[in-house]
Structure formats: C-alpha cells, structure tokens
mmCIF file with all atom_site columns, C-alpha atoms in Angstrom:
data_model
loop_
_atom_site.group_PDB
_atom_site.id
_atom_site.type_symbol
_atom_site.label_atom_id
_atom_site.label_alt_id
_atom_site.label_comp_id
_atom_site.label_asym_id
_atom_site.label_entity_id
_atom_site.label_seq_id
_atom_site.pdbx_PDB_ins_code
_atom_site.Cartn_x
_atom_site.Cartn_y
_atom_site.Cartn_z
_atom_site.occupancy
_atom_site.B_iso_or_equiv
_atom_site.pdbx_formal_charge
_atom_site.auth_seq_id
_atom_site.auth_comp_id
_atom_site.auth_asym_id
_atom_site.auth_atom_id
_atom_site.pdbx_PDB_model_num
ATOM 1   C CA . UNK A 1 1   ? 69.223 83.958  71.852  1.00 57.00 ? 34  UNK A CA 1
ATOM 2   C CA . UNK A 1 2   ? 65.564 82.119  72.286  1.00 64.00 ? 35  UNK A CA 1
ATOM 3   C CA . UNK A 1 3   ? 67.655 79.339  73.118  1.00 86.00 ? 36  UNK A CA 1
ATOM 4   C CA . UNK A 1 4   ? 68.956 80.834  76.509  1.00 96.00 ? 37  UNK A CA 1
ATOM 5   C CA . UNK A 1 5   ? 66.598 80.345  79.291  1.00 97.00 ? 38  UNK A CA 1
ATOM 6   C CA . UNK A 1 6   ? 66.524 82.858  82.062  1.00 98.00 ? 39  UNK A CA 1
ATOM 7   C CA . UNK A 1 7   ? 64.180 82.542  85.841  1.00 98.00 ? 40  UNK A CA 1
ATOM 8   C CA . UNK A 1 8   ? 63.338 85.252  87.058  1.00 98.00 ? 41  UNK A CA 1
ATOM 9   C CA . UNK A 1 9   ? 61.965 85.122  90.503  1.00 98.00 ? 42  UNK A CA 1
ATOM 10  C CA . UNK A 1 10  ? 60.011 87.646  92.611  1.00 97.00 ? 43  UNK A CA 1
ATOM 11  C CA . UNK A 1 11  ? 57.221 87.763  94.406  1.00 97.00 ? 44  UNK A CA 1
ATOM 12  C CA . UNK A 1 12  ? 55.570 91.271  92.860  1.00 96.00 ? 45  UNK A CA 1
ATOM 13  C CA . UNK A 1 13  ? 54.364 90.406  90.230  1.00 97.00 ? 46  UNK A CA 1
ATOM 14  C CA . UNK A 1 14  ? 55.107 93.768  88.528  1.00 96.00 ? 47  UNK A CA 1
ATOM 15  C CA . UNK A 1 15  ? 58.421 93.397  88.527  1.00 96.00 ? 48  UNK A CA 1
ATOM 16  C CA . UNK A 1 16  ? 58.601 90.139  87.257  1.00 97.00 ? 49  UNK A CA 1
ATOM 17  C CA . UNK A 1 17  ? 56.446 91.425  84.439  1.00 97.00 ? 50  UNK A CA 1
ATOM 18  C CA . UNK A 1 18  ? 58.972 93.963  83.787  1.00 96.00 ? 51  UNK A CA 1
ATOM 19  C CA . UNK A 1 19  ? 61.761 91.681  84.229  1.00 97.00 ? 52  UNK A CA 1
ATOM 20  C CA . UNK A 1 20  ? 60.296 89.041  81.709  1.00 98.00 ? 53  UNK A CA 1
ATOM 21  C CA . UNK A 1 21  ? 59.507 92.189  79.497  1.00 97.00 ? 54  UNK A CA 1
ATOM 22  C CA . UNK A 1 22  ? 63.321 93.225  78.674  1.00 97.00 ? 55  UNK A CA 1
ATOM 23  C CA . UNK A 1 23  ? 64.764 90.178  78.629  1.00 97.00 ? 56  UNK A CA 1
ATOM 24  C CA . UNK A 1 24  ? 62.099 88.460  75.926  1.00 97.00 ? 57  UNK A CA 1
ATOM 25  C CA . UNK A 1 25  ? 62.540 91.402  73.946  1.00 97.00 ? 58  UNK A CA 1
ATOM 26  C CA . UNK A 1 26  ? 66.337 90.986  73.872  1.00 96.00 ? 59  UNK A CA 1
ATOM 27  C CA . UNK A 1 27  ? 65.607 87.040  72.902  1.00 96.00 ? 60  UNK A CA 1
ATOM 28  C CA . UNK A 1 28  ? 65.942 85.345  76.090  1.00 97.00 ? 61  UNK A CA 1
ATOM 29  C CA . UNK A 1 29  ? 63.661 82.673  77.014  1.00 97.00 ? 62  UNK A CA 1
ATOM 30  C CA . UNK A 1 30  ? 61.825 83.493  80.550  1.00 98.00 ? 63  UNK A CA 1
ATOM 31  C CA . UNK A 1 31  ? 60.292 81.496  82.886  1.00 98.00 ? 64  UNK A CA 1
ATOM 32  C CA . UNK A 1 32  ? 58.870 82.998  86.004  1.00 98.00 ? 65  UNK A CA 1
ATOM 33  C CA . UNK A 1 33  ? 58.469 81.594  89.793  1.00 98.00 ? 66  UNK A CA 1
ATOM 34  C CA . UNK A 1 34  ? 56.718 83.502  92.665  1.00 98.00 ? 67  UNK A CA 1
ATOM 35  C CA . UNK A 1 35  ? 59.226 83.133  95.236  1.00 97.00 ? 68  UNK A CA 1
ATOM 36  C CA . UNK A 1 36  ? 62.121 80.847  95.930  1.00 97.00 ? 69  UNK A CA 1
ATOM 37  C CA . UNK A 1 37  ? 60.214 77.574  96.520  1.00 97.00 ? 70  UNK A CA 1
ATOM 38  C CA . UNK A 1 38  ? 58.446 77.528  93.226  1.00 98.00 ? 71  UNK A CA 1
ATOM 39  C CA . UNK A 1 39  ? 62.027 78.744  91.628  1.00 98.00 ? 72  UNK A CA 1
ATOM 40  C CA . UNK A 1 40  ? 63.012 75.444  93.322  1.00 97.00 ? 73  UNK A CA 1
ATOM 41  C CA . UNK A 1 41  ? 60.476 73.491  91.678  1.00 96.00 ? 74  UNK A CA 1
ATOM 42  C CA . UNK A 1 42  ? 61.062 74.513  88.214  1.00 97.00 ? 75  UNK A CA 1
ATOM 43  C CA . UNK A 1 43  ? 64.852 75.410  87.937  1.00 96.00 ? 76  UNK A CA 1
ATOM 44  C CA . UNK A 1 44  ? 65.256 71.214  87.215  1.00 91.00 ? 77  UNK A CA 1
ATOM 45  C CA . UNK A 1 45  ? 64.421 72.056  83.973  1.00 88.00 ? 78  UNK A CA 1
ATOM 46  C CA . UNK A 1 46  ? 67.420 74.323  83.076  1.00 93.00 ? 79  UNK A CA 1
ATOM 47  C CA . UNK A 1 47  ? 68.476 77.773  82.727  1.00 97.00 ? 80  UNK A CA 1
ATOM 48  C CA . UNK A 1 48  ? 71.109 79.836  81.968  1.00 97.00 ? 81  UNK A CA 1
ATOM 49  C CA . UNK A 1 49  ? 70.820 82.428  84.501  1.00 98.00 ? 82  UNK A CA 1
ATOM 50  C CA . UNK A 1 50  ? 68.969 82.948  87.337  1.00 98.00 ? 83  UNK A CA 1
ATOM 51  C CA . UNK A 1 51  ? 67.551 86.513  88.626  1.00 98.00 ? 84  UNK A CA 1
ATOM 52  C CA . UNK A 1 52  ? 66.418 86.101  92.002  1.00 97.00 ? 85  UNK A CA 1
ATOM 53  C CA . UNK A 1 53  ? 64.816 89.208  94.429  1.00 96.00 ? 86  UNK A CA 1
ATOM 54  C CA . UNK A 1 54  ? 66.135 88.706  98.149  1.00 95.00 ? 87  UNK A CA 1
ATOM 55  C CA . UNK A 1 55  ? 62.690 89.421  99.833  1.00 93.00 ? 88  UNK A CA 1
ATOM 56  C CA . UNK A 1 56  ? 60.309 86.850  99.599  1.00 95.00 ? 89  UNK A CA 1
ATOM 57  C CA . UNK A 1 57  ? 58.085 84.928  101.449 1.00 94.00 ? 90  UNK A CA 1
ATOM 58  C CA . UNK A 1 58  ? 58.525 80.757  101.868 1.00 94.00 ? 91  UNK A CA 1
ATOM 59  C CA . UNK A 1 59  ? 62.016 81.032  100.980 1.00 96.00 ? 92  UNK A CA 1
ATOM 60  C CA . UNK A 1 60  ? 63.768 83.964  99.852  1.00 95.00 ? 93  UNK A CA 1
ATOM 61  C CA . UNK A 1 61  ? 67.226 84.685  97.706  1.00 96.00 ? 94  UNK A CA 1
ATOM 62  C CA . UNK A 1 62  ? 69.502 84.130  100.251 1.00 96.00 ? 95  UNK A CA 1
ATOM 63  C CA . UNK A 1 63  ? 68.357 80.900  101.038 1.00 96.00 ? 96  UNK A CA 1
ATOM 64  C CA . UNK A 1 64  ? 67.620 80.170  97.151  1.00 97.00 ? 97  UNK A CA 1
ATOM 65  C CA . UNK A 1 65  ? 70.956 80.904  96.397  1.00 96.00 ? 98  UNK A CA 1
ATOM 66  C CA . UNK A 1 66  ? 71.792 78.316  98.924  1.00 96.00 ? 99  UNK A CA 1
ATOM 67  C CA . UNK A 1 67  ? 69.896 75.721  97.534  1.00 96.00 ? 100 UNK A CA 1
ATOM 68  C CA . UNK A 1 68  ? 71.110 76.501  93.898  1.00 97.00 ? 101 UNK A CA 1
ATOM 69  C CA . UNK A 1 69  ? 74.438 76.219  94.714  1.00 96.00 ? 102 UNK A CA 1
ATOM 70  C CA . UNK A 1 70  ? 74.717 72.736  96.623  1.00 96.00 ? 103 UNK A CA 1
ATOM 71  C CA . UNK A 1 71  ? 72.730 71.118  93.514  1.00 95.00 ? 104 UNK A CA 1
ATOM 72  C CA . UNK A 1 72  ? 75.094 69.934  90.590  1.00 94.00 ? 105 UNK A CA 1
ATOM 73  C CA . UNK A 1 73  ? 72.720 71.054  88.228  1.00 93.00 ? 106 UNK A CA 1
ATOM 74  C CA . UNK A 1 74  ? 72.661 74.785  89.204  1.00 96.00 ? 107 UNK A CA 1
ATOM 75  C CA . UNK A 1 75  ? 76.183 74.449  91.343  1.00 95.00 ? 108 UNK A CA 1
ATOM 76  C CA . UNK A 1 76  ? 77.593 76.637  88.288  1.00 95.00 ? 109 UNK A CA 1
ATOM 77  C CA . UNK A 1 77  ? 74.698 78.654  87.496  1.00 97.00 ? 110 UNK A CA 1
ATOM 78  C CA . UNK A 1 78  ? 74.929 82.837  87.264  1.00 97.00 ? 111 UNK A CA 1
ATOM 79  C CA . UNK A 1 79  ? 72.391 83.969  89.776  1.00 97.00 ? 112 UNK A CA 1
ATOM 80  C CA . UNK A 1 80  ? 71.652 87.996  89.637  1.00 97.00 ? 113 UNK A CA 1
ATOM 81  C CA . UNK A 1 81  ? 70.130 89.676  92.595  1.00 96.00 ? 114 UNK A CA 1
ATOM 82  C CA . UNK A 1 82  ? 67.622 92.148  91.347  1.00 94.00 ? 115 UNK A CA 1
ATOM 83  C CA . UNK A 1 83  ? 66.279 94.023  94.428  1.00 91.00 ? 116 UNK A CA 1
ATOM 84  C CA . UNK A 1 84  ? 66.029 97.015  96.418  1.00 91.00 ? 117 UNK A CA 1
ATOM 85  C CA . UNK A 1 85  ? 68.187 96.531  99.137  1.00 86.00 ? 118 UNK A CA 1
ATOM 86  C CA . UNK A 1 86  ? 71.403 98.404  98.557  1.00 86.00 ? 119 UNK A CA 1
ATOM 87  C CA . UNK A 1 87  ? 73.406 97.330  102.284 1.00 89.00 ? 120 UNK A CA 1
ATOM 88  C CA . UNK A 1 88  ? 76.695 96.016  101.915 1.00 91.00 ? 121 UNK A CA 1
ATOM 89  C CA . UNK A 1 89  ? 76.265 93.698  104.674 1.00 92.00 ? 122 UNK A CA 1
ATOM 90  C CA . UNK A 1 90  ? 73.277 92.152  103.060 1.00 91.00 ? 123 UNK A CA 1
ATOM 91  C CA . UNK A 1 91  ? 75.616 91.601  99.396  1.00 91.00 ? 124 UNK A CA 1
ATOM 92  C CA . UNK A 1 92  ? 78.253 90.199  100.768 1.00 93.00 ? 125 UNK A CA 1
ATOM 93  C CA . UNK A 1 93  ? 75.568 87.625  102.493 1.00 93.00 ? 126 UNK A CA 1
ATOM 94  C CA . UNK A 1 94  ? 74.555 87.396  98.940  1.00 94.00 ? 127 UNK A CA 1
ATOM 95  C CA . UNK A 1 95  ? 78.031 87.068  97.464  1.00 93.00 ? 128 UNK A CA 1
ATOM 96  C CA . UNK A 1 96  ? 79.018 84.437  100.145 1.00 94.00 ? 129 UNK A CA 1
ATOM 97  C CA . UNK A 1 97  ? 76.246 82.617  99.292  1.00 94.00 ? 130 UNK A CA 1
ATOM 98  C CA . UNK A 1 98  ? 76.990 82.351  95.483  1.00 94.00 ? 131 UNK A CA 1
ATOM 99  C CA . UNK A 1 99  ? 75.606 85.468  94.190  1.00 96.00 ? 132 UNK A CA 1
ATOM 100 C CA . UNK A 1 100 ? 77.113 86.524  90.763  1.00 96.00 ? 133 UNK A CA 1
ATOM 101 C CA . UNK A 1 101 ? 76.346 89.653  90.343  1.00 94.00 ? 134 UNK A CA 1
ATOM 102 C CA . UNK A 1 102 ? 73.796 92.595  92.322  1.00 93.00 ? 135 UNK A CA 1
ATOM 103 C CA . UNK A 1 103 ? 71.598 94.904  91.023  1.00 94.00 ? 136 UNK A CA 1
ATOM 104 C CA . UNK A 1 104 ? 69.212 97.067  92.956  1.00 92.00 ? 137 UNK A CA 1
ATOM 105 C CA . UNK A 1 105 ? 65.937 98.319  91.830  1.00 92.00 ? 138 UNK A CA 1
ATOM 106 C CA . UNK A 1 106 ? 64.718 100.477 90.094  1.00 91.00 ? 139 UNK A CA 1
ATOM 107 C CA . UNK A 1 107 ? 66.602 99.518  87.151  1.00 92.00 ? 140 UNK A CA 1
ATOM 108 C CA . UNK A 1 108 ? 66.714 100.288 83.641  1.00 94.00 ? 141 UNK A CA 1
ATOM 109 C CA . UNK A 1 109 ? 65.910 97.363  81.438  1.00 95.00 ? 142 UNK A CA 1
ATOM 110 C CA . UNK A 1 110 ? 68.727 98.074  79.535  1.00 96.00 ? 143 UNK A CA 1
ATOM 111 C CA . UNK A 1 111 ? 71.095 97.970  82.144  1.00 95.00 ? 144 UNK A CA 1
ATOM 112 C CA . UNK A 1 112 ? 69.803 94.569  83.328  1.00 96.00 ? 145 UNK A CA 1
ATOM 113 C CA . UNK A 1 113 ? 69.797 93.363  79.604  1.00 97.00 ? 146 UNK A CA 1
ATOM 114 C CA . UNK A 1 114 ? 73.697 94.341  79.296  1.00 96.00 ? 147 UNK A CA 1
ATOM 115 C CA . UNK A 1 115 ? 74.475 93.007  82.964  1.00 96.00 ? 148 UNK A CA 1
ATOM 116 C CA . UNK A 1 116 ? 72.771 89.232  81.582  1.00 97.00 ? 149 UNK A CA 1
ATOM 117 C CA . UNK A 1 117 ? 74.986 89.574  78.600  1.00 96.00 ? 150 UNK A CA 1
ATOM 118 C CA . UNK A 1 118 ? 77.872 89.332  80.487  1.00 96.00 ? 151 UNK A CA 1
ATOM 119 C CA . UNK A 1 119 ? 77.284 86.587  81.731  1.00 94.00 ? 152 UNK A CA 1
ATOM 120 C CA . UNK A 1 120 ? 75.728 84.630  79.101  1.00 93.00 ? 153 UNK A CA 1
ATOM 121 C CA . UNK A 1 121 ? 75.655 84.928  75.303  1.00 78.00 ? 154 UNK A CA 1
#
C-alpha cells in the first residue's frame, strides 16, 4: 500500500506524529502539513486521502475542505476529520463542506487505520 499517499494535517505536532505513526505502519505513504495553508501548498502533488484537524491557525479544516473541494485535482478526494470536537452543528459544517468521514480524538490507531481502508485500498 506504499503506493497510497495520505496528508495528514494538524497543527500539534503530536498528533500528527501519531497519525503518521499508524498509517506508515499499515503501508501508507504520509506526508505531513502544519495547518491548512501548508496542506494547500503540498496537496498539488497528490494523495489519496486527506486527514485534516478542524482547529488550526492560518486556515483551518473547514475552510481547507473548502479549498479542496473547488480544485479538480482534490474535487474527489476523501478528506477525514480527525479532531476533538464532537458538536453536531460543527459536522454537518464539515459534511456540507465536503467532509467524508469524522472522527474525534482520542482515537485508536486502529480504528483510524480501518476507517482509511474504507475509503481507499
């Protein structure tokens, strides 16, 4: 699965680390950004998924997602929220704005792992 490339994007470091962590070890390829305006600068060279937090400074998921979905080369995309707001206002603001799936931390590494699967193999 080297061959599918996965950004993660967060701004605590930690949890990118852990991020990155389970998903290399189940064979994805990871690339990390800081927050959603370095995601922006390096999602032009292609991934498979993206896992995005919503709280960030310069521009957070919401907006992220935004931006992912009016360019044709991420218009299609799986974005995961991984983060640790759990209101249902604040999904379906994710949702709306192309969200494909929601997870909130903490989160088991295997969970996230089998939630990726889904949607790519």
């Amino acid at each position: 699965m080297a061959d599918k490339r996965i950004l993660t994007v967060d701004d605590s470091e930690s949890v990118r680390s852990l991020v990155s962590s389970a998903l290399r070890q189940a064979g994805f390829d990871v690339v990390e950004a800081v927050d959603g305006a370095d995601a922006l600068e390096k999602v032009s060279s292609g991934f498979d998924m993206v896992i995005t937090d919503i709280n960030m400074p310069n521009i957070g998921g919401i907006e992220l997602l935004g931006e992912l979905r009016t360019r044709l080369d991420t218009r299609f995309t799986p974005v995961l929220v991984l983060t640790t707001e759990s209101q249902r206002p604040l999904r379906d603001k994710a949702v709306a704005a192309g969200a494909s799936g929601w997870i909130v931390k903490p989160f088991e590494p295997a969970s996230l792992v089998a939630v990726v699967r889904r949607f790519i193999r």
